[in-house]
Amino acid sequence: MAIAPKPLVAGNWKMNGLRGSLETAMAIARGVDAGVRARSDVLICPPATVLHAMTSALIGTGVATGGQDCHASPSGAFTGDISAAMVADAGAAFVIVGHSERRTLHGETSADVKAKAEAALGAFLVPIICIGETLAEREAGRTIAVVKKQLRGSLPETATGAGVVIAYEPVWAIGTGKTPTAADVAEVHAEIRAELGRLLGKAEAAKVRVLYGGSVKPSNAAELMALPNVNGALVGGASLKAEDFLGIVRAI
Ligand code: 13P
């Protein structure tokens, strides 16, 4: 059996955080000691406005930073958008693409997400590609079909196993306090791994970190993170408080 990739615990701050919240990032960094670093990689994805300052503040701490989105084009007349090179220039190592809030609120399709992931790879960033079903899709028994289709549509052909991260985030579990059962999470992650095997080949698929996201908290992190094919977490609300985020980090 292939050795599981090193877990990644990523905080997605969404549209939260002014310069003063760099103190929260530093408090997180103080809790990421050698023991934590040996077990998992830790990442914070703050708003773009504080990305550079946070990256600078975190140098030498072992905590990486990431963007929350990028444009598919390298430059041009796209008012308000940020290119992958700009995210990288701000010091980030990762960038989230295809978060359900982007897919839903900004109408992004899997083809758009794929183009963004390709741009991220081109800028030497690791894209964290988000996929996940809505409540209606789950209730219609379509979870696996939806997740596989999003994965096939969003993953660049040039992806390598270590060069991308997949985040499974059921839309109905985001910010709701609800999570799927452990068995459901394990089933979806196994299907994602199998689909990655078909797309990348088995050896590369084994290297992909497949994160679970959606109402991860210190109280449920240990159970979720111990499941097969779960290689870390993408955390929203609980990543905004250092103690909660560290509670999740320490649960691995
Ligand atoms: P919550 O952890 O707040 O449910 O958000 C999950 C998420 O959307 C992370 O990207």
PDB file of C-alpha atoms and ligand atoms in Angstrom:
ATOM      1  CA  MET A   1       0.000   0.000   0.000  1.00  0.00           C
ATOM      2  CA  ALA A   2       1.204   3.512  -0.816  1.00  0.00           C
ATOM      3  CA  ILE A   3       2.317   5.727   2.048  1.00  0.00           C
ATOM      4  CA  ALA A   4      -0.328   8.385   2.770  1.00  0.00           C
ATOM      5  CA  PRO A   5       0.742  11.935   1.896  1.00  0.00           C
ATOM      6  CA  LYS A   6       1.556  14.327   4.742  1.00  0.00           C
ATOM      7  CA  PRO A   7      -1.690  15.916   5.958  1.00  0.00           C
ATOM      8  CA  LEU A   8      -2.409  19.562   5.223  1.00  0.00           C
ATOM      9  CA  VAL A   9      -4.524  21.668   7.567  1.00  0.00           C
ATOM     10  CA  ALA A  10      -5.638  24.783   5.720  1.00  0.00           C
ATOM     11  CA  GLY A  11      -7.568  27.742   7.092  1.00  0.00           C
ATOM     12  CA  ASN A  12      -9.770  29.618   4.649  1.00  0.00           C
ATOM     13  CA  TRP A  13     -10.433  33.007   6.197  1.00  0.00           C
ATOM     14  CA  LYS A  14     -12.861  33.952   3.388  1.00  0.00           C
ATOM     15  CA  MET A  15     -13.751  37.683   3.564  1.00  0.00           C
ATOM     16  CA  ASN A  16     -12.572  38.081   7.147  1.00  0.00           C
ATOM     17  CA  GLY A  17      -9.473  39.795   8.459  1.00  0.00           C
ATOM     18  CA  LEU A  18      -7.903  43.247   8.532  1.00  0.00           C
ATOM     19  CA  ARG A  19      -4.248  43.974   9.216  1.00  0.00           C
ATOM     20  CA  GLY A  20      -4.885  43.588  12.943  1.00  0.00           C
ATOM     21  CA  SER A  21      -5.685  39.932  12.417  1.00  0.00           C
ATOM     22  CA  LEU A  22      -2.032  39.236  11.599  1.00  0.00           C
ATOM     23  CA  GLU A  23      -1.840  38.730  15.366  1.00  0.00           C
ATOM     24  CA  THR A  24      -4.150  35.715  14.965  1.00  0.00           C
ATOM     25  CA  ALA A  25      -1.803  34.282  12.342  1.00  0.00           C
ATOM     26  CA  MET A  26       1.135  34.779  14.706  1.00  0.00           C
ATOM     27  CA  ALA A  27      -0.759  33.083  17.534  1.00  0.00           C
ATOM     28  CA  ILE A  28      -1.398  30.130  15.223  1.00  0.00           C
ATOM     29  CA  ALA A  29       2.284  30.072  14.276  1.00  0.00           C
ATOM     30  CA  ARG A  30       3.315  30.004  17.950  1.00  0.00           C
ATOM     31  CA  GLY A  31       1.259  26.849  18.365  1.00  0.00           C
ATOM     32  CA  VAL A  32       2.782  25.138  15.345  1.00  0.00           C
ATOM     33  CA  ASP A  33       5.734  23.582  17.117  1.00  0.00           C
ATOM     34  CA  ALA A  34       8.192  20.971  15.863  1.00  0.00           C
ATOM     35  CA  GLY A  35       5.816  18.175  16.841  1.00  0.00           C
ATOM     36  CA  VAL A  36       2.983  19.636  14.768  1.00  0.00           C
ATOM     37  CA  ARG A  37       5.297  20.339  11.852  1.00  0.00           C
ATOM     38  CA  ALA A  38       6.463  16.722  11.856  1.00  0.00           C
ATOM     39  CA  ARG A  39       2.871  15.494  11.564  1.00  0.00           C
ATOM     40  CA  SER A  40       1.270  17.975   9.171  1.00  0.00           C
ATOM     41  CA  ASP A  41       1.640  21.061   7.014  1.00  0.00           C
ATOM     42  CA  VAL A  42      -0.276  24.149   8.142  1.00  0.00           C
ATOM     43  CA  LEU A  43      -1.618  26.823   5.809  1.00  0.00           C
ATOM     44  CA  ILE A  44      -3.607  30.051   6.174  1.00  0.00           C
ATOM     45  CA  CYS A  45      -5.466  31.567   3.211  1.00  0.00           C
ATOM     46  CA  PRO A  46      -6.268  35.146   4.233  1.00  0.00           C
ATOM     47  CA  PRO A  47      -7.890  37.890   2.142  1.00  0.00           C
ATOM     48  CA  ALA A  48      -5.603  39.117  -0.648  1.00  0.00           C
ATOM     49  CA  THR A  49      -5.174  42.496   1.063  1.00  0.00           C
ATOM     50  CA  VAL A  50      -3.142  40.963   3.900  1.00  0.00           C
ATOM     51  CA  LEU A  51      -1.530  38.107   1.991  1.00  0.00           C
ATOM     52  CA  HIS A  52       1.863  39.737   1.536  1.00  0.00           C
ATOM     53  CA  ALA A  53       2.071  41.107   5.071  1.00  0.00           C
ATOM     54  CA  MET A  54       1.042  37.750   6.518  1.00  0.00           C
ATOM     55  CA  THR A  55       3.556  35.834   4.408  1.00  0.00           C
ATOM     56  CA  SER A  56       6.315  38.163   5.620  1.00  0.00           C
ATOM     57  CA  ALA A  57       5.213  37.858   9.244  1.00  0.00           C
ATOM     58  CA  LEU A  58       5.160  34.047   9.033  1.00  0.00           C
ATOM     59  CA  ILE A  59       8.608  33.575   7.496  1.00  0.00           C
ATOM     60  CA  GLY A  60      10.509  30.926   9.428  1.00  0.00           C
ATOM     61  CA  THR A  61       7.452  29.675  11.333  1.00  0.00           C
ATOM     62  CA  GLY A  62       6.632  26.762   9.043  1.00  0.00           C
ATOM     63  CA  VAL A  63       3.120  28.130   8.419  1.00  0.00           C
ATOM     64  CA  ALA A  64       2.491  28.724   4.707  1.00  0.00           C
ATOM     65  CA  THR A  65       0.036  31.114   3.089  1.00  0.00           C
ATOM     66  CA  GLY A  66      -2.338  30.791   0.176  1.00  0.00           C
ATOM     67  CA  GLY A  67      -4.700  32.894  -1.892  1.00  0.00           C
ATOM     68  CA  GLN A  68      -8.452  32.253  -2.029  1.00  0.00           C
ATOM     69  CA  ASP A  69      -8.892  32.583  -5.781  1.00  0.00           C
ATOM     70  CA  CYS A  70      -7.039  33.649  -8.911  1.00  0.00           C
ATOM     71  CA  HIS A  71      -7.942  34.674 -12.444  1.00  0.00           C
ATOM     72  CA  ALA A  72      -7.222  32.290 -15.289  1.00  0.00           C
ATOM     73  CA  SER A  73      -5.436  34.951 -17.359  1.00  0.00           C
ATOM     74  CA  PRO A  74      -1.924  36.156 -16.577  1.00  0.00           C
ATOM     75  CA  SER A  75      -2.854  39.856 -16.878  1.00  0.00           C
ATOM     76  CA  GLY A  76      -5.280  42.163 -18.610  1.00  0.00           C
ATOM     77  CA  ALA A  77      -8.453  44.223 -18.317  1.00  0.00           C
ATOM     78  CA  PHE A  78     -10.093  42.330 -15.446  1.00  0.00           C
ATOM     79  CA  THR A  79     -10.959  44.975 -12.883  1.00  0.00           C
ATOM     80  CA  GLY A  80     -10.825  43.664  -9.345  1.00  0.00           C
ATOM     81  CA  ASP A  81      -9.311  40.301 -10.230  1.00  0.00           C
ATOM     82  CA  ILE A  82      -5.952  38.893  -9.174  1.00  0.00           C
ATOM     83  CA  SER A  83      -3.716  36.699 -11.343  1.00  0.00           C
ATOM     84  CA  ALA A  84      -1.970  33.560 -10.138  1.00  0.00           C
ATOM     85  CA  ALA A  85       1.381  35.317 -10.578  1.00  0.00           C
ATOM     86  CA  MET A  86       0.169  38.096  -8.269  1.00  0.00           C
ATOM     87  CA  VAL A  87      -0.832  35.563  -5.625  1.00  0.00           C
ATOM     88  CA  ALA A  88       2.615  33.985  -5.939  1.00  0.00           C
ATOM     89  CA  ASP A  89       4.262  37.419  -5.911  1.00  0.00           C
ATOM     90  CA  ALA A  90       2.549  38.110  -2.579  1.00  0.00           C
ATOM     91  CA  GLY A  91       4.408  35.100  -1.198  1.00  0.00           C
ATOM     92  CA  ALA A  92       1.717  32.442  -1.321  1.00  0.00           C
ATOM     93  CA  ALA A  93       2.504  28.806  -2.033  1.00  0.00           C
ATOM     94  CA  PHE A  94      -1.092  27.667  -2.551  1.00  0.00           C
ATOM     95  CA  VAL A  95      -4.303  29.051  -3.992  1.00  0.00           C
ATOM     96  CA  ILE A  96      -7.875  27.849  -3.467  1.00  0.00           C
ATOM     97  CA  VAL A  97      -9.838  27.506  -6.712  1.00  0.00           C
ATOM     98  CA  GLY A  98     -13.456  26.525  -7.279  1.00  0.00           C
ATOM     99  CA  HIS A  99     -14.667  27.062  -3.735  1.00  0.00           C
ATOM    100  CA  SER A 100     -18.428  26.486  -3.677  1.00  0.00           C
ATOM    101  CA  GLU A 101     -18.925  30.157  -2.797  1.00  0.00           C
ATOM    102  CA  ARG A 102     -17.180  31.042  -6.076  1.00  0.00           C
ATOM    103  CA  ARG A 103     -19.061  28.372  -8.029  1.00  0.00           C
ATOM    104  CA  THR A 104     -22.419  29.489  -6.583  1.00  0.00           C
ATOM    105  CA  LEU A 105     -22.082  33.250  -6.077  1.00  0.00           C
ATOM    106  CA  HIS A 106     -19.854  33.950  -9.097  1.00  0.00           C
ATOM    107  CA  GLY A 107     -21.200  31.297 -11.446  1.00  0.00           C
ATOM    108  CA  GLU A 108     -17.873  29.543 -11.912  1.00  0.00           C
ATOM    109  CA  THR A 109     -18.059  26.299 -13.883  1.00  0.00           C
ATOM    110  CA  SER A 110     -15.668  23.380 -13.630  1.00  0.00           C
ATOM    111  CA  ALA A 111     -14.116  24.562 -16.913  1.00  0.00           C
ATOM    112  CA  ASP A 112     -13.437  27.957 -15.283  1.00  0.00           C
ATOM    113  CA  VAL A 113     -11.983  26.221 -12.245  1.00  0.00           C
ATOM    114  CA  LYS A 114      -9.749  24.067 -14.436  1.00  0.00           C
ATOM    115  CA  ALA A 115      -8.432  27.171 -16.225  1.00  0.00           C
ATOM    116  CA  LYS A 116      -7.679  28.782 -12.861  1.00  0.00           C
ATOM    117  CA  ALA A 117      -5.950  25.634 -11.626  1.00  0.00           C
ATOM    118  CA  GLU A 118      -3.844  25.600 -14.803  1.00  0.00           C
ATOM    119  CA  ALA A 119      -2.919  29.253 -14.220  1.00  0.00           C
ATOM    120  CA  ALA A 120      -1.959  28.384 -10.645  1.00  0.00           C
ATOM    121  CA  LEU A 121       0.317  25.558 -11.818  1.00  0.00           C
ATOM    122  CA  GLY A 122       1.856  27.943 -14.336  1.00  0.00           C
ATOM    123  CA  ALA A 123       2.708  30.322 -11.483  1.00  0.00           C
ATOM    124  CA  PHE A 124       4.235  27.477  -9.423  1.00  0.00           C
ATOM    125  CA  LEU A 125       1.359  27.548  -6.957  1.00  0.00           C
ATOM    126  CA  VAL A 126      -0.375  24.437  -5.644  1.00  0.00           C
ATOM    127  CA  PRO A 127      -4.077  24.766  -6.481  1.00  0.00           C
ATOM    128  CA  ILE A 128      -6.521  23.534  -3.840  1.00  0.00           C
ATOM    129  CA  ILE A 129      -9.382  22.447  -6.086  1.00  0.00           C
ATOM    130  CA  CYS A 130     -12.730  22.389  -4.275  1.00  0.00           C
ATOM    131  CA  ILE A 131     -15.573  20.044  -5.149  1.00  0.00           C
ATOM    132  CA  GLY A 132     -18.757  19.054  -3.368  1.00  0.00           C
ATOM    133  CA  GLU A 133     -22.454  18.387  -3.751  1.00  0.00           C
ATOM    134  CA  THR A 134     -25.433  20.523  -2.727  1.00  0.00           C
ATOM    135  CA  LEU A 135     -28.084  19.245  -0.334  1.00  0.00           C
ATOM    136  CA  ALA A 136     -30.508  18.678  -3.216  1.00  0.00           C
ATOM    137  CA  GLU A 137     -27.883  16.618  -5.048  1.00  0.00           C
ATOM    138  CA  ARG A 138     -27.184  14.552  -1.926  1.00  0.00           C
ATOM    139  CA  GLU A 139     -30.864  13.946  -1.279  1.00  0.00           C
ATOM    140  CA  ALA A 140     -31.281  12.841  -4.892  1.00  0.00           C
ATOM    141  CA  GLY A 141     -28.522  10.249  -4.355  1.00  0.00           C
ATOM    142  CA  ARG A 142     -26.209  12.016  -6.798  1.00  0.00           C
ATOM    143  CA  THR A 143     -23.281  12.847  -4.495  1.00  0.00           C
ATOM    144  CA  ILE A 144     -20.709  10.516  -6.048  1.00  0.00           C
ATOM    145  CA  ALA A 145     -21.708  11.351  -9.625  1.00  0.00           C
ATOM    146  CA  VAL A 146     -21.568  15.111  -8.950  1.00  0.00           C
ATOM    147  CA  VAL A 147     -18.239  15.002  -7.143  1.00  0.00           C
ATOM    148  CA  LYS A 148     -16.618  12.816  -9.821  1.00  0.00           C
ATOM    149  CA  LYS A 149     -17.896  15.061 -12.605  1.00  0.00           C
ATOM    150  CA  GLN A 150     -16.572  18.188 -10.877  1.00  0.00           C
ATOM    151  CA  LEU A 151     -13.228  16.465 -10.338  1.00  0.00           C
ATOM    152  CA  ARG A 152     -12.936  15.359 -13.981  1.00  0.00           C
ATOM    153  CA  GLY A 153     -13.922  18.828 -15.171  1.00  0.00           C
ATOM    154  CA  SER A 154     -11.698  20.812 -12.807  1.00  0.00           C
ATOM    155  CA  LEU A 155      -8.408  18.872 -12.735  1.00  0.00           C
ATOM    156  CA  PRO A 156      -5.768  20.049 -15.237  1.00  0.00           C
ATOM    157  CA  GLU A 157      -4.331  17.340 -17.501  1.00  0.00           C
ATOM    158  CA  THR A 158      -0.850  18.454 -16.453  1.00  0.00           C
ATOM    159  CA  ALA A 159      -1.535  17.879 -12.748  1.00  0.00           C
ATOM    160  CA  THR A 160       0.851  15.736 -10.757  1.00  0.00           C
ATOM    161  CA  GLY A 161      -0.075  14.039  -7.509  1.00  0.00           C
ATOM    162  CA  ALA A 162       2.085  16.256  -5.315  1.00  0.00           C
ATOM    163  CA  GLY A 163       1.276  19.389  -7.299  1.00  0.00           C
ATOM    164  CA  VAL A 164      -2.430  19.656  -6.555  1.00  0.00           C
ATOM    165  CA  VAL A 165      -4.707  19.342  -3.537  1.00  0.00           C
ATOM    166  CA  ILE A 166      -8.363  18.332  -3.715  1.00  0.00           C
ATOM    167  CA  ALA A 167     -10.824  19.587  -1.102  1.00  0.00           C
ATOM    168  CA  TYR A 168     -14.117  17.752  -0.733  1.00  0.00           C
ATOM    169  CA  GLU A 169     -16.560  20.238   0.749  1.00  0.00           C
ATOM    170  CA  PRO A 170     -20.225  19.260   0.783  1.00  0.00           C
ATOM    171  CA  VAL A 171     -21.971  22.600   0.166  1.00  0.00           C
ATOM    172  CA  TRP A 172     -24.608  21.869   2.818  1.00  0.00           C
ATOM    173  CA  ALA A 173     -21.922  21.274   5.461  1.00  0.00           C
ATOM    174  CA  ILE A 174     -20.208  24.643   4.969  1.00  0.00           C
ATOM    175  CA  GLY A 175     -20.856  27.020   7.852  1.00  0.00           C
ATOM    176  CA  THR A 176     -23.861  25.024   9.028  1.00  0.00           C
ATOM    177  CA  GLY A 177     -22.404  22.939  11.853  1.00  0.00           C
ATOM    178  CA  LYS A 178     -23.568  19.829   9.955  1.00  0.00           C
ATOM    179  CA  THR A 179     -21.156  17.193   8.715  1.00  0.00           C
ATOM    180  CA  PRO A 180     -21.692  13.972   6.793  1.00  0.00           C
ATOM    181  CA  THR A 181     -21.278  10.762   8.776  1.00  0.00           C
ATOM    182  CA  ALA A 182     -17.779   9.345   8.983  1.00  0.00           C
ATOM    183  CA  ALA A 183     -18.879   6.530   6.683  1.00  0.00           C
ATOM    184  CA  ASP A 184     -20.168   9.021   4.101  1.00  0.00           C
ATOM    185  CA  VAL A 185     -16.931  11.031   4.165  1.00  0.00           C
ATOM    186  CA  ALA A 186     -14.875   7.846   3.827  1.00  0.00           C
ATOM    187  CA  GLU A 187     -17.001   6.684   0.895  1.00  0.00           C
ATOM    188  CA  VAL A 188     -16.704   9.967  -1.024  1.00  0.00           C
ATOM    189  CA  HIS A 189     -12.955  10.214  -0.383  1.00  0.00           C
ATOM    190  CA  ALA A 190     -12.445   6.638  -1.593  1.00  0.00           C
ATOM    191  CA  GLU A 191     -14.366   7.477  -4.776  1.00  0.00           C
ATOM    192  CA  ILE A 192     -12.276  10.633  -5.265  1.00  0.00           C
ATOM    193  CA  ARG A 193      -9.075   8.602  -4.868  1.00  0.00           C
ATOM    194  CA  ALA A 194     -10.315   6.015  -7.351  1.00  0.00           C
ATOM    195  CA  GLU A 195     -11.263   8.702  -9.873  1.00  0.00           C
ATOM    196  CA  LEU A 196      -7.860  10.352  -9.409  1.00  0.00           C
ATOM    197  CA  GLY A 197      -6.361   6.951 -10.184  1.00  0.00           C
ATOM    198  CA  ARG A 198      -8.216   6.856 -13.493  1.00  0.00           C
ATOM    199  CA  LEU A 199      -7.159  10.430 -14.319  1.00  0.00           C
ATOM    200  CA  LEU A 200      -3.534  10.461 -13.117  1.00  0.00           C
ATOM    201  CA  GLY A 201      -2.602   6.818 -12.712  1.00  0.00           C
ATOM    202  CA  LYS A 202      -2.537   5.007  -9.395  1.00  0.00           C
ATOM    203  CA  ALA A 203       0.921   6.041  -8.262  1.00  0.00           C
ATOM    204  CA  GLU A 204       0.261   9.769  -8.744  1.00  0.00           C
ATOM    205  CA  ALA A 205      -3.243   9.517  -7.294  1.00  0.00           C
ATOM    206  CA  ALA A 206      -1.805   8.104  -4.072  1.00  0.00           C
ATOM    207  CA  LYS A 207       0.240  11.296  -3.619  1.00  0.00           C
ATOM    208  CA  VAL A 208      -2.715  13.706  -3.851  1.00  0.00           C
ATOM    209  CA  ARG A 209      -3.808  15.268  -0.581  1.00  0.00           C
ATOM    210  CA  VAL A 210      -7.589  15.015  -0.412  1.00  0.00           C
ATOM    211  CA  LEU A 211      -8.886  17.368   2.283  1.00  0.00           C
ATOM    212  CA  TYR A 212     -12.274  17.308   3.932  1.00  0.00           C
ATOM    213  CA  GLY A 213     -13.979  20.680   4.529  1.00  0.00           C
ATOM    214  CA  GLY A 214     -17.315  21.708   5.994  1.00  0.00           C
ATOM    215  CA  SER A 215     -17.879  22.482   9.698  1.00  0.00           C
ATOM    216  CA  VAL A 216     -14.573  20.983  10.841  1.00  0.00           C
ATOM    217  CA  LYS A 217     -14.104  21.832  14.538  1.00  0.00           C
ATOM    218  CA  PRO A 218     -11.725  20.740  17.296  1.00  0.00           C
ATOM    219  CA  SER A 219     -14.465  18.385  18.536  1.00  0.00           C
ATOM    220  CA  ASN A 220     -14.915  16.448  15.271  1.00  0.00           C
ATOM    221  CA  ALA A 221     -11.464  16.820  13.677  1.00  0.00           C
ATOM    222  CA  ALA A 222      -9.869  13.699  15.159  1.00  0.00           C
ATOM    223  CA  GLU A 223     -12.611  11.390  13.877  1.00  0.00           C
ATOM    224  CA  LEU A 224     -12.712  12.961  10.399  1.00  0.00           C
ATOM    225  CA  MET A 225      -8.938  13.181   9.985  1.00  0.00           C
ATOM    226  CA  ALA A 226      -8.436   9.534  10.949  1.00  0.00           C
ATOM    227  CA  LEU A 227     -10.585   8.305   8.071  1.00  0.00           C
ATOM    228  CA  PRO A 228      -8.902   6.529   5.160  1.00  0.00           C
ATOM    229  CA  ASN A 229      -8.156   8.790   2.183  1.00  0.00           C
ATOM    230  CA  VAL A 230      -8.621  11.957   4.281  1.00  0.00           C
ATOM    231  CA  ASN A 231      -5.325  13.857   4.200  1.00  0.00           C
ATOM    232  CA  GLY A 232      -6.206  16.987   6.123  1.00  0.00           C
ATOM    233  CA  ALA A 233      -8.847  19.665   6.415  1.00  0.00           C
ATOM    234  CA  LEU A 234     -10.000  22.885   4.804  1.00  0.00           C
ATOM    235  CA  VAL A 235     -11.377  24.932   7.670  1.00  0.00           C
ATOM    236  CA  GLY A 236     -13.539  28.046   7.446  1.00  0.00           C
ATOM    237  CA  GLY A 237     -15.058  29.548  10.591  1.00  0.00           C
ATOM    238  CA  ALA A 238     -12.903  27.642  13.073  1.00  0.00           C
ATOM    239  CA  SER A 239      -9.706  28.924  11.403  1.00  0.00           C
ATOM    240  CA  LEU A 240     -10.476  32.491  12.488  1.00  0.00           C
ATOM    241  CA  LYS A 241      -9.702  31.760  16.140  1.00  0.00           C
ATOM    242  CA  ALA A 242      -6.159  30.597  16.881  1.00  0.00           C
ATOM    243  CA  GLU A 243      -7.193  28.230  19.668  1.00  0.00           C
ATOM    244  CA  ASP A 244      -9.885  26.530  17.561  1.00  0.00           C
ATOM    245  CA  PHE A 245      -7.613  26.180  14.547  1.00  0.00           C
ATOM    246  CA  LEU A 246      -4.793  24.834  16.709  1.00  0.00           C
ATOM    247  CA  GLY A 247      -7.246  22.407  18.280  1.00  0.00           C
ATOM    248  CA  ILE A 248      -7.867  21.001  14.797  1.00  0.00           C
ATOM    249  CA  VAL A 249      -4.173  21.003  13.930  1.00  0.00           C
ATOM    250  CA  ARG A 250      -3.387  19.087  17.129  1.00  0.00           C
ATOM    251  CA  ALA A 251      -6.126  16.546  16.435  1.00  0.00           C
ATOM    252  CA  ILE A 252      -4.052  15.065  13.595  1.00  0.00           C
TER     253      ILE A 252
HETATM  254  P1  13P B   1     -16.683  26.115   7.595  1.00  0.00           P
HETATM  255  O1  13P B   1     -15.513  25.418   8.252  1.00  0.00           O
HETATM  256  O2  13P B   1     -16.982  27.456   8.208  1.00  0.00           O
HETATM  257  O3  13P B   1     -17.873  25.226   7.518  1.00  0.00           O
HETATM  258  O4  13P B   1     -16.254  26.450   6.082  1.00  0.00           O
HETATM  259  C1  13P B   1     -15.695  25.456   5.318  1.00  0.00           C
HETATM  260  C2  13P B   1     -15.152  26.077   4.088  1.00  0.00           C
HETATM  261  O5  13P B   1     -15.885  26.559   3.249  1.00  0.00           O
HETATM  262  C3  13P B   1     -13.693  26.113   3.940  1.00  0.00           C
HETATM  263  O6  13P B   1     -13.336  26.451   2.638  1.00  0.00           O
END
